[in-house]
XYZ file of N, CA, C and O in Angstrom:
716
model
N -8.877 15.217 -4.006
C -8.516 16.238 -4.948
C -9.205 17.522 -4.573
O -10.221 17.497 -3.911
N -8.641 18.586 -5.007
C -9.190 19.878 -4.625
C -10.346 20.241 -5.564
O -11.489 19.996 -5.275
N -10.033 20.797 -6.709
C -11.056 21.217 -7.651
C -10.544 20.934 -9.046
O -9.413 21.250 -9.372
N -11.370 20.318 -9.865
C -10.987 20.033 -11.233
C -11.537 21.145 -12.103
O -12.736 21.391 -12.133
N -10.644 21.810 -12.800
C -11.044 22.893 -13.677
C -10.734 22.475 -15.101
O -9.567 22.357 -15.475
N -11.771 22.175 -15.920
C -11.497 21.770 -17.298
C -10.967 22.956 -18.099
O -11.597 24.004 -18.142
N -9.813 22.782 -18.675
C -9.195 23.837 -19.470
C -8.856 23.294 -20.845
O -8.432 22.157 -20.970
N -9.021 24.090 -21.877
C -8.645 23.678 -23.221
C -7.139 23.624 -23.366
O -6.405 24.273 -22.637
N -6.635 22.850 -24.319
C -5.193 22.665 -24.507
C -4.480 23.986 -24.712
O -3.455 24.242 -24.117
N -5.029 24.829 -25.540
C -4.366 26.089 -25.856
C -4.426 27.085 -24.691
O -3.620 27.987 -24.626
N -5.386 26.916 -23.772
C -5.560 27.925 -22.733
C -5.037 27.485 -21.368
O -5.330 28.125 -20.385
N -4.283 26.414 -21.287
C -3.790 25.924 -19.999
C -2.587 26.765 -19.573
O -1.503 26.608 -20.098
N -2.766 27.667 -18.594
C -1.719 28.619 -18.262
C -0.572 28.039 -17.450
O 0.537 28.518 -17.540
N -0.809 27.039 -16.626
C 0.237 26.478 -15.784
C 0.986 25.384 -16.534
O 0.487 24.823 -17.492
N 2.169 25.021 -16.038
C 2.884 23.882 -16.581
C 2.123 22.609 -16.260
O 1.317 22.561 -15.334
N 2.386 21.547 -17.025
C 1.650 20.297 -16.831
C 1.848 19.731 -15.434
O 0.915 19.197 -14.828
N 3.028 19.861 -14.863
C 3.274 19.356 -13.517
C 2.399 20.086 -12.500
O 1.785 19.466 -11.639
N 2.302 21.405 -12.620
C 1.459 22.180 -11.712
C -0.011 21.823 -11.873
O -0.756 21.733 -10.902
N -0.457 21.591 -13.130
C -1.852 21.227 -13.362
C -2.161 19.860 -12.761
O -3.224 19.665 -12.179
N -1.222 18.912 -12.892
C -1.430 17.593 -12.285
C -1.522 17.709 -10.772
O -2.406 17.128 -10.145
N -0.593 18.450 -10.185
C -0.590 18.596 -8.733
C -1.863 19.270 -8.243
O -2.372 18.944 -7.182
N -2.423 20.180 -9.039
C -3.623 20.888 -8.607
C -4.848 19.983 -8.561
O -5.808 20.274 -7.862
N -4.815 18.866 -9.284
C -5.958 17.958 -9.268
C -6.185 17.346 -7.896
O -7.302 17.059 -7.509
N -5.112 17.103 -7.160
C -5.237 16.473 -5.841
C -4.513 17.235 -4.757
O -4.429 16.771 -3.639
N -3.983 18.380 -5.066
C -3.231 19.125 -4.067
C -1.939 18.422 -3.703
O -1.504 18.491 -2.569
N -1.310 17.739 -4.661
C -0.091 16.985 -4.376
C 1.055 17.924 -4.045
O 1.180 18.982 -4.640
N 1.875 17.490 -3.134
C 3.111 18.202 -2.848
C 4.195 17.636 -3.750
O 4.187 16.465 -4.108
N 5.153 18.457 -4.090
C 6.218 18.080 -5.006
C 6.979 16.826 -4.560
O 7.384 16.027 -5.367
N 7.159 16.641 -3.260
C 7.978 15.542 -2.753
C 7.248 14.202 -2.772
O 7.851 13.171 -2.590
N 5.938 14.187 -2.914
C 5.194 12.943 -2.819
C 5.468 12.037 -4.011
O 5.720 12.498 -5.116
N 5.437 10.734 -3.777
C 5.767 9.743 -4.790
C 4.495 9.139 -5.367
O 3.786 8.420 -4.692
N 4.200 9.442 -6.622
C 3.050 8.886 -7.313
C 3.540 8.147 -8.548
O 4.355 8.646 -9.299
N 3.038 6.950 -8.764
C 3.438 6.133 -9.903
C 2.641 6.498 -11.145
O 1.672 7.232 -11.082
N 3.044 5.910 -12.299
C 2.343 6.164 -13.546
C 0.878 5.793 -13.425
O 0.013 6.515 -13.855
N 0.578 4.642 -12.838
C -0.815 4.397 -12.492
C -0.899 4.415 -10.990
O -0.277 3.619 -10.307
N -1.635 5.330 -10.486
C -1.879 5.400 -9.061
C -3.268 5.940 -8.865
O -3.872 6.484 -9.788
N -3.795 5.756 -7.706
C -5.065 6.381 -7.404
C -4.975 6.988 -6.023
O -4.271 6.494 -5.160
N -5.660 8.078 -5.843
C -5.649 8.789 -4.576
C -7.080 9.060 -4.139
O -7.966 9.264 -4.962
N -7.282 9.035 -2.830
C -8.607 9.286 -2.266
C -8.828 10.793 -2.184
O -7.923 11.547 -1.828
N -10.025 11.214 -2.501
C -10.352 12.635 -2.431
C -10.516 13.065 -0.981
O -10.591 12.241 -0.069
N -10.587 14.361 -0.785
C -10.756 14.899 0.556
C -12.075 14.467 1.176
O -12.184 14.351 2.385
N -13.096 14.179 0.346
C -14.380 13.751 0.903
C -14.371 12.274 1.301
O -15.320 11.782 1.899
N -13.298 11.561 0.954
C -13.139 10.171 1.341
C -13.977 9.184 0.555
O -13.962 7.990 0.830
N -14.704 9.655 -0.440
C -15.598 8.792 -1.199
C -15.144 8.569 -2.639
O -15.441 7.537 -3.225
N -14.476 9.531 -3.217
C -14.081 9.452 -4.625
C -12.597 9.138 -4.745
O -11.801 9.523 -3.887
N -12.229 8.462 -5.837
C -10.835 8.123 -6.094
C -10.453 8.589 -7.493
O -11.195 8.374 -8.450
N -9.286 9.202 -7.593
C -8.774 9.713 -8.861
C -7.564 8.887 -9.264
O -6.720 8.571 -8.452
N -7.473 8.545 -10.568
C -6.315 7.814 -11.079
C -5.479 8.714 -11.993
O -5.971 9.719 -12.518
N -4.217 8.330 -12.152
C -3.280 9.018 -13.038
C -2.536 7.966 -13.851
O -2.084 6.971 -13.288
N -2.398 8.167 -15.149
C -1.632 7.253 -15.993
C -0.871 8.033 -17.060
O -1.275 9.116 -17.454
N 0.242 7.459 -17.490
C 0.861 7.881 -18.741
C 0.371 6.862 -19.758
O 0.760 5.699 -19.730
N -0.543 7.288 -20.617
C -1.248 6.373 -21.507
C -0.481 6.074 -22.785
O -0.665 5.016 -23.388
N 0.375 6.990 -23.214
C 1.098 6.798 -24.469
C 2.254 7.790 -24.519
O 2.455 8.582 -23.597
N 3.005 7.729 -25.594
C 4.088 8.684 -25.831
C 4.367 8.719 -27.329
O 3.622 8.127 -28.107
N 5.412 9.401 -27.728
C 5.725 9.470 -29.155
C 7.004 8.693 -29.484
O 7.811 9.117 -30.290
N 7.129 7.505 -28.884
C 8.253 6.608 -29.161
C 7.777 5.439 -30.007
O 6.608 5.055 -29.962
N 8.668 4.839 -30.740
C 8.329 3.692 -31.585
C 7.956 2.509 -30.696
O 8.664 2.178 -29.756
N 6.817 1.875 -31.016
C 6.353 0.746 -30.204
C 6.773 -0.588 -30.828
O 7.474 -0.626 -31.838
N 6.326 -1.677 -30.233
C 6.679 -3.020 -30.711
C 6.146 -3.312 -32.108
O 6.626 -4.219 -32.783
N 5.136 -2.570 -32.535
C 4.560 -2.753 -33.873
C 5.254 -1.861 -34.900
O 4.797 -1.759 -36.029
N 6.330 -1.206 -34.467
C 7.090 -0.278 -35.325
C 6.255 0.928 -35.731
O 6.420 1.484 -36.810
N 5.344 1.320 -34.862
C 4.526 2.501 -35.102
C 4.872 3.568 -34.072
O 5.385 3.268 -32.997
N 4.571 4.796 -34.426
C 4.784 5.920 -33.525
C 3.594 6.858 -33.654
O 3.146 7.159 -34.759
N 3.046 7.255 -32.520
C 2.012 8.287 -32.525
C 2.743 9.612 -32.394
O 3.462 9.839 -31.417
N 2.590 10.474 -33.368
C 3.354 11.719 -33.383
C 2.923 12.658 -32.251
O 1.798 12.582 -31.753
N 3.839 13.517 -31.876
C 3.555 14.519 -30.854
C 2.381 15.391 -31.296
O 1.487 15.700 -30.499
N 2.367 15.764 -32.561
C 1.267 16.585 -33.086
C -0.065 15.849 -32.964
O -1.094 16.461 -32.660
N -0.067 14.532 -33.181
C -1.298 13.753 -33.055
C -1.783 13.743 -31.606
O -2.993 13.857 -31.347
N -0.849 13.604 -30.656
C -1.239 13.651 -29.237
C -1.838 15.016 -28.887
O -2.879 15.099 -28.233
N -1.181 16.085 -29.326
C -1.680 17.424 -29.029
C -3.061 17.648 -29.640
O -3.953 18.216 -29.007
N -3.259 17.160 -30.853
C -4.551 17.317 -31.517
C -5.628 16.532 -30.778
O -6.750 17.000 -30.601
N -5.289 15.316 -30.300
C -6.250 14.508 -29.562
C -6.649 15.191 -28.255
O -7.838 15.226 -27.904
N -5.690 15.745 -27.547
C -5.978 16.461 -26.301
C -6.927 17.627 -26.578
O -7.928 17.822 -25.870
N -6.636 18.390 -27.613
C -7.477 19.529 -27.970
C -8.892 19.072 -28.317
O -9.879 19.684 -27.887
N -8.994 17.986 -29.069
C -10.307 17.447 -29.442
C -11.077 16.993 -28.203
O -12.263 17.300 -28.061
N -10.415 16.251 -27.304
C -11.079 15.792 -26.074
C -11.614 16.963 -25.271
O -12.770 16.955 -24.825
N -10.773 17.975 -25.087
C -11.180 19.123 -24.284
C -12.307 19.915 -24.942
O -13.215 20.386 -24.265
N -12.278 20.062 -26.254
C -13.326 20.836 -26.921
C -14.633 20.056 -27.016
O -15.711 20.629 -26.907
N -14.563 18.739 -27.211
C -15.769 17.917 -27.353
C -16.272 17.354 -26.022
O -17.369 16.812 -25.963
N -15.448 17.418 -24.981
C -15.768 16.818 -23.673
C -16.043 15.320 -23.817
O -16.930 14.759 -23.182
N -15.256 14.671 -24.662
C -15.325 13.221 -24.874
C -13.971 12.656 -24.470
O -12.941 13.070 -25.027
N -13.972 11.734 -23.492
C -12.733 11.210 -22.951
C -12.762 9.685 -22.919
O -13.830 9.082 -22.804
N -11.583 9.046 -22.994
C -11.530 7.578 -22.955
C -11.930 7.022 -21.579
O -11.770 7.681 -20.557
N -12.413 5.783 -21.599
C -12.700 5.057 -20.368
C -11.447 4.305 -19.937
O -10.576 4.025 -20.757
N -11.360 3.959 -18.655
C -10.285 3.133 -18.124
C -10.785 1.698 -18.069
O -11.793 1.419 -17.414
N -10.116 0.792 -18.803
C -10.512 -0.607 -18.901
C -9.400 -1.499 -18.366
O -8.291 -1.052 -18.090
N -9.690 -2.781 -18.283
C -8.695 -3.787 -17.971
C -8.450 -4.609 -19.226
O -9.385 -5.188 -19.793
N -7.215 -4.608 -19.679
C -6.720 -5.447 -20.768
C -7.571 -5.386 -22.041
O -7.838 -6.392 -22.696
N -8.040 -4.231 -22.398
C -8.823 -3.986 -23.620
C -10.120 -4.783 -23.672
O -10.675 -4.987 -24.746
N -10.619 -5.248 -22.540
C -11.823 -6.084 -22.526
C -13.074 -5.214 -22.434
O -13.272 -4.498 -21.446
N -13.893 -5.287 -23.476
C -15.150 -4.558 -23.477
C -15.971 -5.003 -22.271
O -16.051 -6.185 -21.954
N -16.541 -4.049 -21.558
C -17.315 -4.347 -20.362
C -16.498 -4.357 -19.086
O -17.026 -4.614 -18.012
N -15.187 -4.058 -19.183
C -14.320 -4.086 -17.997
C -14.052 -2.696 -17.422
O -13.144 -2.520 -16.618
N -14.826 -1.723 -17.816
C -14.611 -0.346 -17.375
C -14.494 -0.263 -15.852
O -15.308 -0.822 -15.114
N -13.443 0.464 -15.408
C -13.270 0.725 -13.978
C -13.171 2.223 -13.684
O -13.043 2.623 -12.534
N -13.231 3.045 -14.743
C -13.167 4.488 -14.548
C -13.279 5.215 -15.869
O -13.454 4.603 -16.927
N -13.158 6.525 -15.806
C -13.210 7.341 -17.021
C -12.305 8.564 -16.848
O -12.214 9.139 -15.762
N -11.622 8.915 -17.905
C -10.738 10.083 -17.932
C -11.604 11.349 -17.914
O -12.647 11.408 -18.566
N -11.148 12.364 -17.171
C -11.798 13.671 -17.245
C -10.769 14.793 -17.383
O -11.110 15.968 -17.421
N -9.503 14.422 -17.467
C -8.398 15.386 -17.628
C -7.332 14.722 -18.473
O -6.977 13.564 -18.234
N -6.832 15.440 -19.465
C -5.843 14.873 -20.381
C -4.912 15.980 -20.854
O -5.330 17.124 -21.017
N -3.644 15.630 -21.060
C -2.691 16.600 -21.597
C -1.514 15.848 -22.196
O -1.349 14.651 -21.971
N -0.704 16.548 -22.941
C 0.493 15.985 -23.560
C 1.680 16.851 -23.165
O 1.635 18.072 -23.306
N 2.736 16.212 -22.655
C 3.921 16.963 -22.254
C 4.691 17.436 -23.476
O 4.467 16.970 -24.598
N 5.635 18.327 -23.255
C 6.468 18.821 -24.349
C 7.299 17.709 -24.986
O 7.688 17.813 -26.141
N 7.574 16.637 -24.221
C 8.356 15.538 -24.786
C 7.468 14.371 -25.241
O 7.947 13.265 -25.437
N 6.166 14.622 -25.417
C 5.297 13.673 -26.087
C 4.610 12.619 -25.247
O 4.061 11.668 -25.788
N 4.615 12.766 -23.919
C 3.904 11.791 -23.086
C 2.453 12.222 -22.923
O 2.173 13.376 -22.577
N 1.527 11.288 -23.174
C 0.104 11.552 -23.020
C -0.286 11.189 -21.592
O -0.239 10.025 -21.202
N -0.661 12.194 -20.805
C -0.996 12.021 -19.403
C -2.515 12.107 -19.251
O -3.140 13.020 -19.785
N -3.084 11.158 -18.524
C -4.532 11.149 -18.296
C -4.826 10.995 -16.810
O -4.099 10.324 -16.088
N -5.918 11.602 -16.399
C -6.405 11.453 -15.039
C -7.920 11.397 -15.097
O -8.535 11.944 -16.016
N -8.508 10.714 -14.134
C -9.955 10.636 -14.102
C -10.423 9.965 -12.831
O -9.634 9.683 -11.934
N -11.706 9.703 -12.797
C -12.315 9.131 -11.611
C -12.487 7.622 -11.779
O -12.895 7.146 -12.829
N -12.168 6.884 -10.710
C -12.408 5.446 -10.676
C -13.872 5.252 -10.296
O -14.379 5.908 -9.387
N -14.547 4.376 -11.016
C -15.944 4.087 -10.706
C -16.049 3.568 -9.274
O -15.229 2.744 -8.840
N -17.050 4.026 -8.549
C -17.162 3.685 -7.126
C -17.196 2.181 -6.880
O -16.639 1.706 -5.898
N -17.790 1.407 -7.748
C -17.846 -0.035 -7.559
C -16.580 -0.769 -7.935
O -16.488 -1.992 -7.759
N -15.576 -0.054 -8.443
C -14.347 -0.694 -8.923
C -13.131 -0.465 -8.037
O -12.083 -1.056 -8.273
N -13.236 0.365 -7.035
C -12.087 0.731 -6.203
C -11.443 -0.495 -5.556
O -10.220 -0.628 -5.540
N -12.236 -1.420 -5.052
C -11.688 -2.604 -4.366
C -10.879 -3.480 -5.308
O -10.004 -4.228 -4.870
N -11.111 -3.396 -6.598
C -10.412 -4.216 -7.578
C -8.988 -3.725 -7.856
O -8.108 -4.509 -8.214
N -8.728 -2.446 -7.704
C -7.457 -1.845 -8.099
C -6.242 -2.537 -7.473
O -5.306 -2.889 -8.193
N -6.172 -2.791 -6.171
C -4.980 -3.447 -5.612
C -4.727 -4.847 -6.185
O -3.597 -5.327 -6.172
N -5.743 -5.492 -6.704
C -5.601 -6.834 -7.267
C -4.932 -6.808 -8.640
O -4.596 -7.850 -9.188
N -4.720 -5.620 -9.193
C -4.143 -5.487 -10.528
C -2.645 -5.186 -10.482
O -2.100 -4.601 -11.403
N -1.964 -5.615 -9.426
C -0.548 -5.256 -9.251
C 0.342 -5.767 -10.373
O 1.364 -5.172 -10.669
N -0.019 -6.856 -11.034
C 0.781 -7.368 -12.149
C 0.460 -6.674 -13.472
O 1.104 -6.931 -14.474
N -0.530 -5.831 -13.450
C -0.891 -5.065 -14.636
C -0.086 -3.774 -14.600
O -0.574 -2.725 -14.213
N 1.180 -3.895 -14.990
C 2.154 -2.837 -14.748
C 2.419 -1.923 -15.938
O 3.351 -1.135 -15.922
N 1.607 -2.034 -16.985
C 1.734 -1.149 -18.137
C 0.358 -0.663 -18.569
O -0.664 -1.160 -18.111
N 0.373 0.305 -19.457
C -0.855 0.904 -19.957
C -0.826 0.847 -21.474
O 0.223 0.964 -22.107
N -1.983 0.638 -22.049
C -2.157 0.650 -23.500
C -3.441 1.407 -23.781
O -4.183 1.725 -22.857
N -3.696 1.708 -25.036
C -4.979 2.352 -25.329
C -5.512 1.871 -26.665
O -4.767 1.612 -27.599
N -6.824 1.700 -26.691
C -7.505 1.311 -27.918
C -7.937 2.563 -28.654
O -8.491 3.482 -28.054
N -7.665 2.598 -29.951
C -7.995 3.801 -30.704
C -8.199 3.473 -32.180
O -7.792 2.416 -32.668
N -8.798 4.395 -32.868
C -8.896 4.376 -34.320
C -8.011 5.505 -34.802
O -8.044 6.606 -34.242
N -7.198 5.245 -35.847
C -6.269 6.278 -36.263
C -5.933 6.253 -37.738
O -6.292 5.314 -38.460
N -5.240 7.272 -38.144
C -4.720 7.392 -39.506
C -3.220 7.162 -39.431
O -2.516 7.870 -38.698
N -2.736 6.169 -40.178
C -1.319 5.791 -40.147
C -0.706 5.970 -41.526
O -1.265 5.513 -42.521
N 0.471 6.602 -41.565
C 1.190 6.742 -42.835
C 1.866 5.418 -43.173
O 1.990 4.534 -42.324
N 2.364 5.308 -44.396
C 3.049 4.069 -44.783
C 4.343 3.874 -44.001
O 4.839 2.762 -43.887
N 4.871 4.939 -43.403
C 6.069 4.843 -42.560
C 5.750 4.404 -41.126
O 6.644 4.250 -40.306
N 4.466 4.231 -40.820
C 4.083 3.811 -39.481
C 3.865 4.953 -38.506
O 3.824 4.730 -37.297
N 3.707 6.175 -38.993
C 3.442 7.323 -38.135
C 1.936 7.529 -38.035
O 1.268 7.718 -39.048
N 1.437 7.486 -36.825
C 0.014 7.748 -36.597
C -0.133 9.255 -36.447
O 0.417 9.857 -35.515
N -0.850 9.859 -37.385
C -0.921 11.315 -37.463
C -2.207 11.891 -36.882
O -2.294 13.092 -36.653
N -3.197 11.046 -36.680
C -4.438 11.468 -36.018
C -5.098 10.217 -35.457
O -5.033 9.149 -36.071
N -5.721 10.357 -34.293
C -6.384 9.196 -33.699
C -7.464 9.652 -32.734
O -7.503 10.808 -32.315
N -8.326 8.695 -32.391
C -9.335 8.889 -31.348
C -9.290 7.668 -30.447
O -9.653 6.575 -30.849
N -8.811 7.869 -29.238
C -8.732 6.797 -28.253
C -10.068 6.701 -27.530
O -10.596 7.695 -27.070
N -10.609 5.493 -27.446
C -11.875 5.295 -26.760
C -11.691 4.609 -25.412
O -12.594 4.601 -24.591
N -10.511 4.021 -25.176
C -10.234 3.389 -23.886
C -8.752 3.361 -23.605
O -7.933 3.354 -24.508
N -8.437 3.368 -22.314
C -7.079 3.208 -21.815
C -7.112 1.971 -20.935
O -7.986 1.854 -20.076
N -6.199 1.031 -21.173
C -6.236 -0.243 -20.451
C -5.000 -0.467 -19.598
O -3.885 -0.148 -20.010
N -5.233 -1.072 -18.437
C -4.149 -1.601 -17.615
C -3.924 -3.034 -18.075
O -4.885 -3.780 -18.279
N -2.657 -3.429 -18.264
C -2.347 -4.780 -18.698
C -0.924 -5.155 -18.316
O -0.112 -4.276 -18.024
N -0.602 -6.462 -18.310
C 0.771 -6.885 -18.008
C 1.741 -6.368 -19.084
O 1.408 -6.322 -20.270
N 2.949 -6.019 -18.654
C 3.931 -5.420 -19.544
C 4.284 -6.221 -20.772
O 4.527 -5.660 -21.832
N 4.312 -7.553 -20.668
C 4.699 -8.351 -21.834
C 3.685 -8.239 -22.968
O 3.974 -8.628 -24.088
N 2.505 -7.678 -22.695
C 1.482 -7.532 -23.733
C 1.328 -6.090 -24.213
O 0.522 -5.828 -25.097
N 2.058 -5.173 -23.630
C 1.956 -3.760 -24.022
C 2.737 -3.504 -25.303
O 3.868 -3.957 -25.446
N 2.130 -2.796 -26.226
C 2.821 -2.427 -27.464
C 3.902 -1.383 -27.182
O 4.965 -1.400 -27.785
N 3.630 -0.489 -26.250
C 4.550 0.595 -25.946
C 5.096 0.388 -24.536
O 4.381 0.545 -23.551
N 6.372 0.050 -24.448
C 6.977 -0.230 -23.150
C 7.231 1.027 -22.324
O 7.556 0.944 -21.155
N 7.053 2.193 -22.906
C 7.267 3.452 -22.200
C 6.119 3.856 -21.301
O 6.082 4.981 -20.830
N 5.177 2.953 -21.058
C 4.046 3.278 -20.199
C 4.082 2.472 -18.905
O 3.078 2.329 -18.253
N 5.229 1.938 -18.505
C 5.319 1.091 -17.313
C 4.830 1.762 -16.051
O 5.020 2.951 -15.856
N 4.211 0.985 -15.185
C 3.578 1.511 -13.985
C 4.564 1.898 -12.899
O 4.286 2.762 -12.100
N 5.745 1.307 -12.850
C 6.656 1.518 -11.734
C 7.456 2.789 -11.760
O 8.327 2.979 -10.935
N 7.197 3.706 -12.661
C 7.984 4.932 -12.782
C 7.303 6.055 -12.016
O 6.086 6.177 -12.029
N 8.075 6.879 -11.339
C 7.532 8.008 -10.592
C 7.058 9.078 -11.567
O 7.844 9.671 -12.286
N 5.767 9.340 -11.582
C 5.171 10.267 -12.535
C 5.737 11.673 -12.420
O 6.121 12.278 -13.408
N 5.826 12.203 -11.222
C 6.301 13.573 -11.084
C 7.756 13.712 -11.499
O 8.134 14.677 -12.152
N 8.590 12.749 -11.166
C 10.004 12.812 -11.579
C 10.116 12.705 -13.095
O 10.926 13.391 -13.704
N 9.303 11.860 -13.735
C 9.322 11.733 -15.189
C 8.944 13.052 -15.851
O 9.542 13.445 -16.843
N 7.965 13.739 -15.323
C 7.511 14.980 -15.929
C 8.551 16.077 -15.796
O 8.590 16.999 -16.614
N 9.395 16.006 -14.785
C 10.411 17.022 -14.602
C 11.593 16.855 -15.535
O 12.373 17.765 -15.739
N 11.775 15.674 -16.121
C 12.931 15.391 -16.962
C 12.897 16.186 -18.244
O 11.910 16.624 -18.711
């Protein structure tokens, strides 16, 4: 990656696609999945990218509103508190931590961060963990709309266990963001 510049939600001047590409100097034509990791120019650090959530109804008949995602992004950026990357919601399974977060205009919560140096070798072994979920505390209306939340972890897990099927790993991240 080139240079990570922490920017607040309200002050992010570039489009989300340009901001994502600037994290690693990605070219538009390159194919990156919803969960992928890339080696930095120094050859020692690895950065991951995930679509952690969206504003679609999940298997529990709940929806995290677009406004809730935007508020969470703003809170993360102002407080400098970001979720950790875990495996299957298991406490103690941390493999990385988010340091960049944003929400697209169509409600997808995009996260990027650094993979812990001792966890890089584990990533290829998680090929069946093709979806993403996140653990959070939130406020839910009686209609099932989550209007505010604080996510403390983002987990890789098999798709049959994901509450939100819109976080599948096999989708091209850059093409999704352009839609």
